[in-house]
Amino acid sequence: MNKEAIIYNYLRELLEAYGQGLDALTYTLSKLLKLPIIVANTAYETIATTHLHPDLDSFQVENDEQGVSHKKLYFCTIKTDTLGLRGLGRAIAPAGRVLGYLFLVTDKAEGSDLDFYETLLDNVESLYANSLKNQLELKQEKNKSKDAFFYDLLYGNLKRNEDIMNRGEVWGWDFRHPHAVLLLKVRM
């Protein structure tokens, strides 16, 4: 099978996985490439991964070359306190705005592999970009809801204790126990 046909088949599988979420998309890409995958936000905090390691929640990346392009694969080392992985990295940057990073964990990649990975990731980038945008929008909506709850709580808009406890449970807070609120106003 030629390269274009393989990429077409991979993209068809990845589109099906995209509908199931970022984890399913990452798992499918990992399965197709037979490589562990790490998806990280712009602060190099792991969002999705098939490389299970307890110390991989956040990491640093050292690029092999200076001034690497966001649109190209680059060789790098993914480092934590206890781990050092070799891999290929690529920014998820539609329209030049970096939303996150995609890392293929491999210590060996040759010219033909690099071309194949580059072509596939060029096509997959939009799926990852949409998934990351959706996650960001969901997080912003949650924060709006949390801000509205804080406002209602601080200004006494919630009259019944049961309402306060129920809304607090949504965020994992147990208001059955006493709490104190400290509000500071900084003057300059």
PDB file of C-alpha atoms in Angstrom:
ATOM      1  CA  MET A   1       0.000   0.000   0.000  1.00  0.00           C
ATOM      2  CA  ASN A   2       1.350   3.448  -0.818  1.00  0.00           C
ATOM      3  CA  LYS A   3       1.898   6.222   1.721  1.00  0.00           C
ATOM      4  CA  GLU A   4      -1.217   8.206   0.745  1.00  0.00           C
ATOM      5  CA  ALA A   5      -3.489   5.166   1.099  1.00  0.00           C
ATOM      6  CA  ILE A   6      -2.052   4.350   4.527  1.00  0.00           C
ATOM      7  CA  ILE A   7      -2.521   7.938   5.703  1.00  0.00           C
ATOM      8  CA  TYR A   8      -6.088   7.964   4.343  1.00  0.00           C
ATOM      9  CA  ASN A   9      -6.908   4.772   6.284  1.00  0.00           C
ATOM     10  CA  TYR A  10      -5.283   6.155   9.434  1.00  0.00           C
ATOM     11  CA  LEU A  11      -7.215   9.410   9.114  1.00  0.00           C
ATOM     12  CA  ARG A  12     -10.485   7.530   8.763  1.00  0.00           C
ATOM     13  CA  GLU A  13      -9.787   5.658  12.019  1.00  0.00           C
ATOM     14  CA  LEU A  14      -8.663   8.847  13.752  1.00  0.00           C
ATOM     15  CA  LEU A  15     -11.838  10.681  12.698  1.00  0.00           C
ATOM     16  CA  GLU A  16     -13.923   7.930  14.267  1.00  0.00           C
ATOM     17  CA  ALA A  17     -11.873   8.172  17.471  1.00  0.00           C
ATOM     18  CA  TYR A  18     -12.141  11.984  17.498  1.00  0.00           C
ATOM     19  CA  GLY A  19     -15.860  11.710  18.248  1.00  0.00           C
ATOM     20  CA  GLN A  20     -15.030   9.783  21.436  1.00  0.00           C
ATOM     21  CA  GLY A  21     -12.723  12.419  22.900  1.00  0.00           C
ATOM     22  CA  LEU A  22      -9.066  13.325  23.258  1.00  0.00           C
ATOM     23  CA  ASP A  23      -8.073  10.140  25.090  1.00  0.00           C
ATOM     24  CA  ALA A  24      -9.583   7.927  22.388  1.00  0.00           C
ATOM     25  CA  LEU A  25      -7.912   9.995  19.661  1.00  0.00           C
ATOM     26  CA  THR A  26      -4.528   9.709  21.389  1.00  0.00           C
ATOM     27  CA  TYR A  27      -4.931   5.984  22.006  1.00  0.00           C
ATOM     28  CA  THR A  28      -5.846   5.388  18.350  1.00  0.00           C
ATOM     29  CA  LEU A  29      -2.877   7.421  17.074  1.00  0.00           C
ATOM     30  CA  SER A  30      -0.586   5.497  19.418  1.00  0.00           C
ATOM     31  CA  LYS A  31      -1.995   2.177  18.245  1.00  0.00           C
ATOM     32  CA  LEU A  32      -1.598   3.105  14.575  1.00  0.00           C
ATOM     33  CA  LEU A  33       1.973   4.386  14.926  1.00  0.00           C
ATOM     34  CA  LYS A  34       2.939   1.735  17.487  1.00  0.00           C
ATOM     35  CA  LEU A  35       4.510   4.488  19.607  1.00  0.00           C
ATOM     36  CA  PRO A  36       3.636   5.987  22.982  1.00  0.00           C
ATOM     37  CA  ILE A  37       2.043   9.438  22.614  1.00  0.00           C
ATOM     38  CA  ILE A  38       1.983  12.379  25.021  1.00  0.00           C
ATOM     39  CA  VAL A  39      -0.320  15.368  24.529  1.00  0.00           C
ATOM     40  CA  ALA A  40       0.512  18.390  26.672  1.00  0.00           C
ATOM     41  CA  ASN A  41      -0.750  21.919  27.155  1.00  0.00           C
ATOM     42  CA  THR A  42       1.463  24.963  26.614  1.00  0.00           C
ATOM     43  CA  ALA A  43       2.903  24.623  30.139  1.00  0.00           C
ATOM     44  CA  TYR A  44       3.976  21.027  29.385  1.00  0.00           C
ATOM     45  CA  GLU A  45       1.357  19.501  31.659  1.00  0.00           C
ATOM     46  CA  THR A  46       0.114  16.138  30.405  1.00  0.00           C
ATOM     47  CA  ILE A  47      -3.441  16.223  29.062  1.00  0.00           C
ATOM     48  CA  ALA A  48      -3.574  12.772  27.447  1.00  0.00           C
ATOM     49  CA  THR A  49      -0.992  10.018  27.180  1.00  0.00           C
ATOM     50  CA  THR A  50      -0.466   6.381  26.356  1.00  0.00           C
ATOM     51  CA  HIS A  51       2.912   6.385  28.138  1.00  0.00           C
ATOM     52  CA  LEU A  52       1.846   5.565  31.661  1.00  0.00           C
ATOM     53  CA  HIS A  53       4.358   6.766  34.214  1.00  0.00           C
ATOM     54  CA  PRO A  54       3.462   8.240  37.610  1.00  0.00           C
ATOM     55  CA  ASP A  55       5.943  11.102  37.223  1.00  0.00           C
ATOM     56  CA  LEU A  56       4.612  12.361  33.880  1.00  0.00           C
ATOM     57  CA  ASP A  57       2.022  14.895  35.075  1.00  0.00           C
ATOM     58  CA  SER A  58       4.306  17.747  34.075  1.00  0.00           C
ATOM     59  CA  PHE A  59       7.704  17.799  32.430  1.00  0.00           C
ATOM     60  CA  GLN A  60      10.322  19.891  30.683  1.00  0.00           C
ATOM     61  CA  VAL A  61      11.366  19.628  27.066  1.00  0.00           C
ATOM     62  CA  GLU A  62      14.859  20.164  25.727  1.00  0.00           C
ATOM     63  CA  ASN A  63      14.997  20.629  21.958  1.00  0.00           C
ATOM     64  CA  ASP A  64      17.981  19.166  20.148  1.00  0.00           C
ATOM     65  CA  GLU A  65      18.161  22.216  17.877  1.00  0.00           C
ATOM     66  CA  GLN A  66      17.650  25.891  18.610  1.00  0.00           C
ATOM     67  CA  GLY A  67      14.902  27.840  16.847  1.00  0.00           C
ATOM     68  CA  VAL A  68      12.704  24.920  15.841  1.00  0.00           C
ATOM     69  CA  SER A  69       9.558  25.680  13.858  1.00  0.00           C
ATOM     70  CA  HIS A  70       6.149  25.069  15.416  1.00  0.00           C
ATOM     71  CA  LYS A  71       4.953  23.416  12.220  1.00  0.00           C
ATOM     72  CA  LYS A  72       7.733  20.833  11.979  1.00  0.00           C
ATOM     73  CA  LEU A  73       8.681  17.760  13.958  1.00  0.00           C
ATOM     74  CA  TYR A  74      11.729  18.223  16.126  1.00  0.00           C
ATOM     75  CA  PHE A  75      13.871  15.849  18.135  1.00  0.00           C
ATOM     76  CA  CYS A  76      13.715  16.475  21.862  1.00  0.00           C
ATOM     77  CA  THR A  77      14.164  15.036  25.318  1.00  0.00           C
ATOM     78  CA  ILE A  78      11.195  14.918  27.676  1.00  0.00           C
ATOM     79  CA  LYS A  79      12.479  15.220  31.251  1.00  0.00           C
ATOM     80  CA  THR A  80      11.033  14.809  34.713  1.00  0.00           C
ATOM     81  CA  ASP A  81      12.830  14.266  38.017  1.00  0.00           C
ATOM     82  CA  THR A  82      12.971  10.516  37.431  1.00  0.00           C
ATOM     83  CA  LEU A  83      12.481  10.127  33.689  1.00  0.00           C
ATOM     84  CA  GLY A  84      14.221  11.071  30.464  1.00  0.00           C
ATOM     85  CA  LEU A  85      12.498  10.124  27.219  1.00  0.00           C
ATOM     86  CA  ARG A  86      13.648  10.722  23.673  1.00  0.00           C
ATOM     87  CA  GLY A  87      11.016  11.706  21.196  1.00  0.00           C
ATOM     88  CA  LEU A  88       9.671  13.803  18.391  1.00  0.00           C
ATOM     89  CA  GLY A  89       7.690  16.891  19.307  1.00  0.00           C
ATOM     90  CA  ARG A  90       5.334  19.093  17.394  1.00  0.00           C
ATOM     91  CA  ALA A  91       3.241  22.075  18.380  1.00  0.00           C
ATOM     92  CA  ILE A  92      -0.511  21.952  17.936  1.00  0.00           C
ATOM     93  CA  ALA A  93      -0.723  25.436  16.500  1.00  0.00           C
ATOM     94  CA  PRO A  94      -3.540  26.177  14.079  1.00  0.00           C
ATOM     95  CA  ALA A  95      -3.213  29.673  12.623  1.00  0.00           C
ATOM     96  CA  GLY A  96       0.072  30.137  14.502  1.00  0.00           C
ATOM     97  CA  ARG A  97      -1.486  30.066  18.014  1.00  0.00           C
ATOM     98  CA  VAL A  98       0.042  27.264  20.082  1.00  0.00           C
ATOM     99  CA  LEU A  99      -2.652  25.335  21.978  1.00  0.00           C
ATOM    100  CA  GLY A 100      -0.478  22.442  23.094  1.00  0.00           C
ATOM    101  CA  TYR A 101       2.125  19.918  22.025  1.00  0.00           C
ATOM    102  CA  LEU A 102       2.116  16.400  20.653  1.00  0.00           C
ATOM    103  CA  PHE A 103       5.056  14.108  21.414  1.00  0.00           C
ATOM    104  CA  LEU A 104       5.854  10.757  19.810  1.00  0.00           C
ATOM    105  CA  VAL A 105       8.049   8.828  22.242  1.00  0.00           C
ATOM    106  CA  THR A 106      10.750   7.153  20.167  1.00  0.00           C
ATOM    107  CA  ASP A 107      14.521   7.089  20.227  1.00  0.00           C
ATOM    108  CA  LYS A 108      14.853   6.110  16.605  1.00  0.00           C
ATOM    109  CA  ALA A 109      13.305   7.737  13.590  1.00  0.00           C
ATOM    110  CA  GLU A 110      14.725   7.713  10.108  1.00  0.00           C
ATOM    111  CA  GLY A 111      14.103   9.896   7.070  1.00  0.00           C
ATOM    112  CA  SER A 112      11.164   7.936   5.664  1.00  0.00           C
ATOM    113  CA  ASP A 113       9.567   7.637   9.123  1.00  0.00           C
ATOM    114  CA  LEU A 114       9.955  11.372   9.709  1.00  0.00           C
ATOM    115  CA  ASP A 115       8.292  12.209   6.401  1.00  0.00           C
ATOM    116  CA  PHE A 116       5.419   9.843   7.168  1.00  0.00           C
ATOM    117  CA  TYR A 117       4.951  11.204  10.713  1.00  0.00           C
ATOM    118  CA  GLU A 118       5.128  14.786   9.438  1.00  0.00           C
ATOM    119  CA  THR A 119       2.481  14.191   6.764  1.00  0.00           C
ATOM    120  CA  LEU A 120       0.169  12.343   9.155  1.00  0.00           C
ATOM    121  CA  LEU A 121       0.504  14.969  11.906  1.00  0.00           C
ATOM    122  CA  ASP A 122      -0.135  17.772   9.405  1.00  0.00           C
ATOM    123  CA  ASN A 123      -3.512  16.133   8.796  1.00  0.00           C
ATOM    124  CA  VAL A 124      -4.215  15.217  12.435  1.00  0.00           C
ATOM    125  CA  GLU A 125      -3.363  18.641  13.850  1.00  0.00           C
ATOM    126  CA  SER A 126      -6.866  20.025  13.268  1.00  0.00           C
ATOM    127  CA  LEU A 127      -8.434  17.133  15.217  1.00  0.00           C
ATOM    128  CA  TYR A 128      -6.167  17.801  18.183  1.00  0.00           C
ATOM    129  CA  ALA A 129      -6.665  21.556  17.894  1.00  0.00           C
ATOM    130  CA  ASN A 130     -10.449  21.158  17.999  1.00  0.00           C
ATOM    131  CA  SER A 131     -10.223  18.801  20.975  1.00  0.00           C
ATOM    132  CA  LEU A 132      -7.987  21.213  22.886  1.00  0.00           C
ATOM    133  CA  LYS A 133     -10.250  24.170  22.035  1.00  0.00           C
ATOM    134  CA  ASN A 134     -13.270  22.226  23.289  1.00  0.00           C
ATOM    135  CA  GLN A 135     -11.475  21.403  26.547  1.00  0.00           C
ATOM    136  CA  LEU A 136     -10.467  25.041  27.004  1.00  0.00           C
ATOM    137  CA  GLU A 137     -14.025  26.261  26.374  1.00  0.00           C
ATOM    138  CA  LEU A 138     -15.401  23.713  28.841  1.00  0.00           C
ATOM    139  CA  LYS A 139     -12.891  24.824  31.466  1.00  0.00           C
ATOM    140  CA  GLN A 140     -13.847  28.476  30.912  1.00  0.00           C
ATOM    141  CA  GLU A 141     -17.547  27.637  31.320  1.00  0.00           C
ATOM    142  CA  LYS A 142     -16.808  25.786  34.560  1.00  0.00           C
ATOM    143  CA  ASN A 143     -14.879  28.799  35.839  1.00  0.00           C
ATOM    144  CA  LYS A 144     -17.780  31.116  34.970  1.00  0.00           C
ATOM    145  CA  SER A 145     -20.127  28.871  36.930  1.00  0.00           C
ATOM    146  CA  LYS A 146     -17.696  28.754  39.849  1.00  0.00           C
ATOM    147  CA  ASP A 147     -17.329  32.556  39.785  1.00  0.00           C
ATOM    148  CA  ALA A 148     -21.109  32.961  39.839  1.00  0.00           C
ATOM    149  CA  PHE A 149     -21.301  30.623  42.848  1.00  0.00           C
ATOM    150  CA  PHE A 150     -18.618  32.630  44.695  1.00  0.00           C
ATOM    151  CA  TYR A 151     -20.480  35.846  43.926  1.00  0.00           C
ATOM    152  CA  ASP A 152     -23.767  34.423  45.188  1.00  0.00           C
ATOM    153  CA  LEU A 153     -22.057  33.035  48.284  1.00  0.00           C
ATOM    154  CA  LEU A 154     -20.166  36.224  49.177  1.00  0.00           C
ATOM    155  CA  TYR A 155     -23.118  38.552  48.639  1.00  0.00           C
ATOM    156  CA  GLY A 156     -25.658  36.397  50.473  1.00  0.00           C
ATOM    157  CA  ASN A 157     -27.762  35.559  47.424  1.00  0.00           C
ATOM    158  CA  LEU A 158     -28.077  31.951  48.586  1.00  0.00           C
ATOM    159  CA  LYS A 159     -30.469  31.973  51.536  1.00  0.00           C
ATOM    160  CA  ARG A 160     -30.880  28.303  52.339  1.00  0.00           C
ATOM    161  CA  ASN A 161     -27.996  26.281  53.789  1.00  0.00           C
ATOM    162  CA  GLU A 162     -29.104  23.297  51.722  1.00  0.00           C
ATOM    163  CA  ASP A 163     -28.616  25.295  48.490  1.00  0.00           C
ATOM    164  CA  ILE A 164     -25.116  26.302  49.572  1.00  0.00           C
ATOM    165  CA  MET A 165     -24.168  22.725  50.454  1.00  0.00           C
ATOM    166  CA  ASN A 166     -25.573  21.317  47.210  1.00  0.00           C
ATOM    167  CA  ARG A 167     -23.799  23.853  45.001  1.00  0.00           C
ATOM    168  CA  GLY A 168     -20.575  23.391  46.972  1.00  0.00           C
ATOM    169  CA  GLU A 169     -20.686  19.636  46.387  1.00  0.00           C
ATOM    170  CA  VAL A 170     -20.574  20.287  42.632  1.00  0.00           C
ATOM    171  CA  TRP A 171     -17.028  21.612  43.155  1.00  0.00           C
ATOM    172  CA  GLY A 172     -16.041  18.966  45.695  1.00  0.00           C
ATOM    173  CA  TRP A 173     -16.414  21.215  48.740  1.00  0.00           C
ATOM    174  CA  ASP A 174     -18.099  20.038  51.907  1.00  0.00           C
ATOM    175  CA  PHE A 175     -19.846  22.993  53.547  1.00  0.00           C
ATOM    176  CA  ARG A 176     -21.258  20.886  56.372  1.00  0.00           C
ATOM    177  CA  HIS A 177     -18.067  21.770  58.266  1.00  0.00           C
ATOM    178  CA  PRO A 178     -17.343  25.346  59.378  1.00  0.00           C
ATOM    179  CA  HIS A 179     -15.404  27.550  56.950  1.00  0.00           C
ATOM    180  CA  ALA A 180     -14.035  31.049  57.187  1.00  0.00           C
ATOM    181  CA  VAL A 181     -13.691  33.497  54.330  1.00  0.00           C
ATOM    182  CA  LEU A 182     -10.983  36.113  54.265  1.00  0.00           C
ATOM    183  CA  LEU A 183     -11.443  38.957  51.825  1.00  0.00           C
ATOM    184  CA  LEU A 184      -8.572  41.378  51.336  1.00  0.00           C
ATOM    185  CA  LYS A 185      -8.603  44.696  49.583  1.00  0.00           C
ATOM    186  CA  VAL A 186      -5.213  45.895  48.451  1.00  0.00           C
ATOM    187  CA  ARG A 187      -4.711  49.664  48.305  1.00  0.00           C
ATOM    188  CA  MET A 188      -1.899  51.216  46.401  1.00  0.00           C
TER     189      MET A 188
END
